[in-house]
Coordinates of C-alpha atoms and ligand atoms in Angstrom, one line a residue:
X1 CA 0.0 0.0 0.0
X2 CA 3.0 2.4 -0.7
X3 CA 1.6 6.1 -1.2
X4 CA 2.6 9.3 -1.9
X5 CA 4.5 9.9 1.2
X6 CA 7.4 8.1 -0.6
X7 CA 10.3 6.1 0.6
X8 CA 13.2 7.3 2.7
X9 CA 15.4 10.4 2.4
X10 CA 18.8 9.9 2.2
X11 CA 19.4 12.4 5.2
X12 CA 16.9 10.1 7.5
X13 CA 18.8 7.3 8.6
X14 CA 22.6 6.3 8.9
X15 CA 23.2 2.9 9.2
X16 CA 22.5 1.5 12.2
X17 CA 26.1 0.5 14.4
X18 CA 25.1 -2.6 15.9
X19 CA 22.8 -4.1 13.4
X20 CA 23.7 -2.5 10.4
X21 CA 26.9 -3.4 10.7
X22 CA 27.0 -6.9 12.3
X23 CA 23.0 -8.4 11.1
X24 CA 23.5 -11.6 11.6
X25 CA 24.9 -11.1 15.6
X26 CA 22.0 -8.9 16.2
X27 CA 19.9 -11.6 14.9
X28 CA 21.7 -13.7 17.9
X29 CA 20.8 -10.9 20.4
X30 CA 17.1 -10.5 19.5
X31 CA 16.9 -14.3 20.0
X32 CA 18.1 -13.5 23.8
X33 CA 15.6 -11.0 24.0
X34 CA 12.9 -11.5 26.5
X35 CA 13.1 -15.1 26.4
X36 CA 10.8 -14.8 30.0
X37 CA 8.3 -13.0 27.9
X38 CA 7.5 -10.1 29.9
X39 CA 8.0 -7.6 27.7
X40 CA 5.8 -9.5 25.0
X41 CA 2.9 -9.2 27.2
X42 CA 3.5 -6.0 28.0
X43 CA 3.1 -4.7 25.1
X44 CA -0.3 -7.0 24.2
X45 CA -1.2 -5.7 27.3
X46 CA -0.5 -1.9 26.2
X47 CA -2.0 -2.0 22.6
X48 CA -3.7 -5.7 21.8
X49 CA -3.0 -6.0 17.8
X50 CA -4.8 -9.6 17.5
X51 CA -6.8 -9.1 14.4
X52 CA -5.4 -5.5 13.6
X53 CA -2.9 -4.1 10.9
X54 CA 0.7 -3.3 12.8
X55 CA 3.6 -1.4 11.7
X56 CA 7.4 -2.3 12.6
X57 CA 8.9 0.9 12.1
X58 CA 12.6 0.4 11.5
X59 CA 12.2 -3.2 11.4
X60 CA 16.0 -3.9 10.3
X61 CA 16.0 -7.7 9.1
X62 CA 12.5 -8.2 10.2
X63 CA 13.6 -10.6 13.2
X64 CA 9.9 -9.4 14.6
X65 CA 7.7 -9.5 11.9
X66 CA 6.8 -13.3 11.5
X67 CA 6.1 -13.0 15.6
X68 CA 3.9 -10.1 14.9
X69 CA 2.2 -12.2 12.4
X70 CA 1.2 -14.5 14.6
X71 CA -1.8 -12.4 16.1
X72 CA -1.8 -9.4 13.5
X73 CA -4.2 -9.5 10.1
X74 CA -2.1 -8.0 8.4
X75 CA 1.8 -6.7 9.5
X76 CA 4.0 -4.3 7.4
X77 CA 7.6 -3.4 7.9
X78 CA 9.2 -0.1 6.8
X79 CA 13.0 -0.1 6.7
X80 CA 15.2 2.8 5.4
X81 CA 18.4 0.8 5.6
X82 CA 18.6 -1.2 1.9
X83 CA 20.5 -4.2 3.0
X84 CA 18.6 -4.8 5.7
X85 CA 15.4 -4.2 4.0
X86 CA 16.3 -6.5 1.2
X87 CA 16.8 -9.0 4.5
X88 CA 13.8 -8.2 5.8
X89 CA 11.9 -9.0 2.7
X90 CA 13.7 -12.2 2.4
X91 CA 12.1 -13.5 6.0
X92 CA 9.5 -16.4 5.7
X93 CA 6.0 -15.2 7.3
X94 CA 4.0 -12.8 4.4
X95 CA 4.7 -9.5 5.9
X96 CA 4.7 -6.6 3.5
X97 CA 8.1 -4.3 3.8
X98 CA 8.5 -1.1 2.6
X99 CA 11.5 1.4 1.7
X100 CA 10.6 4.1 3.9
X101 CA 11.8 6.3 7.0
X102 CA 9.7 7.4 10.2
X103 CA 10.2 10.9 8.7
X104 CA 8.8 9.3 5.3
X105 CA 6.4 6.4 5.6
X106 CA 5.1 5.3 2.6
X107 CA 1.9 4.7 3.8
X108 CA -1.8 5.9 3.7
X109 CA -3.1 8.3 5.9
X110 CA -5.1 6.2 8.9
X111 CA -4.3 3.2 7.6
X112 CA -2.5 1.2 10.6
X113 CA -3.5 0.1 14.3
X114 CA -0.4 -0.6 16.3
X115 CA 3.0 1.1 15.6
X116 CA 6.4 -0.5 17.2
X117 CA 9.7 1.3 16.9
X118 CA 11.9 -0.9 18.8
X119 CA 15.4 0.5 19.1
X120 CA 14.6 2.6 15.9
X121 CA 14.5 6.4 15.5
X122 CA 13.2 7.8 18.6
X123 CA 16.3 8.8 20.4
X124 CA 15.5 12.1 21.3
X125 CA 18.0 14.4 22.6
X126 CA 18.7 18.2 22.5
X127 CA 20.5 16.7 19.1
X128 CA 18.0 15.1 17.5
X129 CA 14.2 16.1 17.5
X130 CA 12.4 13.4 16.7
X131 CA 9.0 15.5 16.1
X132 CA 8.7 14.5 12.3
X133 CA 8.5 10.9 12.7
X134 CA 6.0 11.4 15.7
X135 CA 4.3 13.5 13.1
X136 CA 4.5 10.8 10.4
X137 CA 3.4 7.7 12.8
X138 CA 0.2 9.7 14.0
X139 CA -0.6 10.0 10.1
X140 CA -1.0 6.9 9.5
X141 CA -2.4 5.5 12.6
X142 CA -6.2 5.2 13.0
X143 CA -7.9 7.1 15.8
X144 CA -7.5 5.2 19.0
X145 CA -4.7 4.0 17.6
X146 CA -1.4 3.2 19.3
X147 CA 2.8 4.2 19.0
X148 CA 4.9 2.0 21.7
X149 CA 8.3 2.6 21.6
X150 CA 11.0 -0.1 22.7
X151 CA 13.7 1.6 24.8
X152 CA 16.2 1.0 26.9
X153 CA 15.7 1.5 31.2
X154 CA 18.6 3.7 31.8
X155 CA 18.4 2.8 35.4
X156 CA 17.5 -0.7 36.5
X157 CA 19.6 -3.9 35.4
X158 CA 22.7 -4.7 34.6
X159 CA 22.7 -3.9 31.1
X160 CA 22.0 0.0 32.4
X161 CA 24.6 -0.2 34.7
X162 CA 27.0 -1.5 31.1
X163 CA 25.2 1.4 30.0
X164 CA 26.5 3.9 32.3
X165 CA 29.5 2.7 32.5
X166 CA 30.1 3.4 28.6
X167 CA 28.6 6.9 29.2
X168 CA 26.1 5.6 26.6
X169 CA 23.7 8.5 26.8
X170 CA 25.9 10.0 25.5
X171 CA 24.9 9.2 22.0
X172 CA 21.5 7.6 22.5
X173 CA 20.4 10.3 24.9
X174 CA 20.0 10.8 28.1
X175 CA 17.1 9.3 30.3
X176 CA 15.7 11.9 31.6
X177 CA 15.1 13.6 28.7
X178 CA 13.7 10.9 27.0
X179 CA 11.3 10.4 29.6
X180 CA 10.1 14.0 29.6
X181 CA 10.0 14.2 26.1
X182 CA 7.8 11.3 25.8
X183 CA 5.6 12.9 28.8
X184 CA 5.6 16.0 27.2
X185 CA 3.7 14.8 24.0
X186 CA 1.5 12.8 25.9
X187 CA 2.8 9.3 26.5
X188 CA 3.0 7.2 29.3
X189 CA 6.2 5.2 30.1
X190 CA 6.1 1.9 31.7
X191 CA 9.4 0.1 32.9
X192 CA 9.6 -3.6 32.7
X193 CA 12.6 -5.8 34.2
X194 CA 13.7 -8.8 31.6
X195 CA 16.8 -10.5 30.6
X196 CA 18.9 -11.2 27.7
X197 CA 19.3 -15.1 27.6
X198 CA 21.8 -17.1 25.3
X199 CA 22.5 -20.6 24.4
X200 CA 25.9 -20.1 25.3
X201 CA 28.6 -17.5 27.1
X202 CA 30.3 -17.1 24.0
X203 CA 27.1 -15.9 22.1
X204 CA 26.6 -13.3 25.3
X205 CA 30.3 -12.1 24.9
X206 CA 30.1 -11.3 21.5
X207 CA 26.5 -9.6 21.6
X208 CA 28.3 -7.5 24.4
X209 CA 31.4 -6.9 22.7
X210 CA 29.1 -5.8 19.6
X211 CA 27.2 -3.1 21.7
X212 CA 29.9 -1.4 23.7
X213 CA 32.8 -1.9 20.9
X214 CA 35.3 0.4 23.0
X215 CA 36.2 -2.4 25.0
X216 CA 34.1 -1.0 28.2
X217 CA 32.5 -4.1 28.8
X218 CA 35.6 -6.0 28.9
X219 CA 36.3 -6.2 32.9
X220 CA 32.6 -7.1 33.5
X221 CA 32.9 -10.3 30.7
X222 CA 35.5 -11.2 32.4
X223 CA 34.4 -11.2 35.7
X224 CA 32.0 -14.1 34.7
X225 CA 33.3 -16.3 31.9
X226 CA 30.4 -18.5 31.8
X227 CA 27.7 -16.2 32.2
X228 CA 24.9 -17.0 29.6
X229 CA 22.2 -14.1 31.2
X230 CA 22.1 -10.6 32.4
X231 CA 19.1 -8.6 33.9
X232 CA 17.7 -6.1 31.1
X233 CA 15.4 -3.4 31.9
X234 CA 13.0 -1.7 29.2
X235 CA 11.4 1.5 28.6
X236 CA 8.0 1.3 26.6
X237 CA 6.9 4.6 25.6
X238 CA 2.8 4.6 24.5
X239 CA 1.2 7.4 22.7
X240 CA -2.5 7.1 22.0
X241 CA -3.5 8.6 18.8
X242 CA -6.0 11.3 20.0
X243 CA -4.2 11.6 23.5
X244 CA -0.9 13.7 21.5
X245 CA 0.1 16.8 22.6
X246 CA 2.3 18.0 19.8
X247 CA 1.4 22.1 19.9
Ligands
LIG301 C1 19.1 -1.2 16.3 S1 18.3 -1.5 14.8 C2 16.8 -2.3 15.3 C3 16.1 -3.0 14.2 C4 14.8 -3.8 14.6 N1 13.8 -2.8 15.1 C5 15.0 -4.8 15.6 O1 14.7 -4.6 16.8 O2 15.5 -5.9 15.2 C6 17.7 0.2 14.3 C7 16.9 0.2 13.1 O3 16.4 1.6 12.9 C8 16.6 1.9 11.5 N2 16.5 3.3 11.3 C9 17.5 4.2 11.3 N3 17.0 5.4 11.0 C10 15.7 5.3 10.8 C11 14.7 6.2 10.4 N4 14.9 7.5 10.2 N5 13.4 5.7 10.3 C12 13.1 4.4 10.6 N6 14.1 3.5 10.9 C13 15.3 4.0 11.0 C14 17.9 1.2 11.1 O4 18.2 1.1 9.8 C15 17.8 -0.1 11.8 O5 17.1 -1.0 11.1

């Protein structure tokens, strides 16, 4: 269903460090992901999309999309990243993917239910204003319809303490400001404690490795050799369609 709205700008995206860079490790992390499942019903809980039409903004390779499918009518992905969009297309499970940005969805207006951006545009920071692609998701949402972000808990776990420790906020912004900017245009945050999980320590260290490349996360690895788990705290950002407050 590709519209006017077009496909991404050049200017909107710049590859993406960790996936765009090293796809088939962060396929290996998004299998740790949440293997408790709390996040999952988090966001059913937040904004059901059994039966409905949901958006993956920024999907990458589209590791969530055949999940998605599971409960979803119908589920498109929009990627701006053409490697990973050409992966994304290439996953089994009927999803529709588009070339497209958050700033540029290509995309009727009022057309989608459910919008997830997990770990995809909405950094906001004094930096980066992230307005346009709030603008653009509340376009083609429905009334009533739903944005939840997928973000990292700057605070609890001990993948925010990693975090921290790597002065992180630095470039992904910091919490604080996150959190007002998300209050500000009318969302609701909700923190949930999780874990990342792998098959094996080795898979952990290089997922690690991968995320904090300047060696930061070094000492803590090797404080526990064997270590297949840490705790993992998320930030899920909802904005309500009708509920914005964008002035
Ligand atoms: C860390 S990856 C996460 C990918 C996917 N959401 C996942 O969880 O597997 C960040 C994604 O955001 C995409 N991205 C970067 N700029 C974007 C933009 N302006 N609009 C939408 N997506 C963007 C990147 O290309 C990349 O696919």
């Amino acid at each position: 269903m590709p519209d006017q709205h077009g496909t991404a700008a050049p200017e909107d995206f710049f590859p993406a460090w960790n996936q765009g860079a090293h796809p088939e490790l962060y396929e290996v992390e998004n299998e740790a992901l949440d293997r408790e499942g709390v996040v999952w019903a988090e966001l059913v809980r937040l904004a059901p999309w059994a039966g409905r039409t949901l958006l993956d903004l920024g999907c990458g390779t589209g590791f969530w999309l055949p999940r998605y499918a599971e409960l979803a009518r119908a589920v498109v992905g929009v990627e701006p990243d053409p490697e990973l969009l050409a992966a994304a297309r290439a996953r089994p499970g009927g999803a529709e993917v588009l070339h497209g940005s958050a700033e540029h969805l290509p995309l009727p207006d009022a057309s989608v239910d459910v919008v997830h951006a997990r770990f995809a545009y909405f950094f906001p920071s004094p930096h980066a204003d992230c307005t346009a692609g709030l603008e653009e998701v509340l376009r083609v949402l429905r009334p009533g319809g739903s944005l939840v972000v997928v973000d990292n808990d700057q605070h609890n776990g001990e993948f925010a303490a990693l975090l921290r420790a790597a002065n992180a906020s630095a470039h992904q912004g910091e919490a604080e400001y996150i959190n007002a900017w998300w209050a500000e245009k009318g969302a609701s945050t909700t923190f949930v404690m999780s874990s990342w999980t792998f098959d094996k320590p080795q898979d952990l260290a290089d997922v690690i490795s991968m995320e904090f490349p300047n060696g930061t996360a070094d000492e803590w690895l090797s404080q526990d050799p064997k270590r297949v788990r840490l705790s993992y705290g998320y930030a899920l950002h909802h904005l309500r369609k009708g509920e914005q407050n964008l002035r």
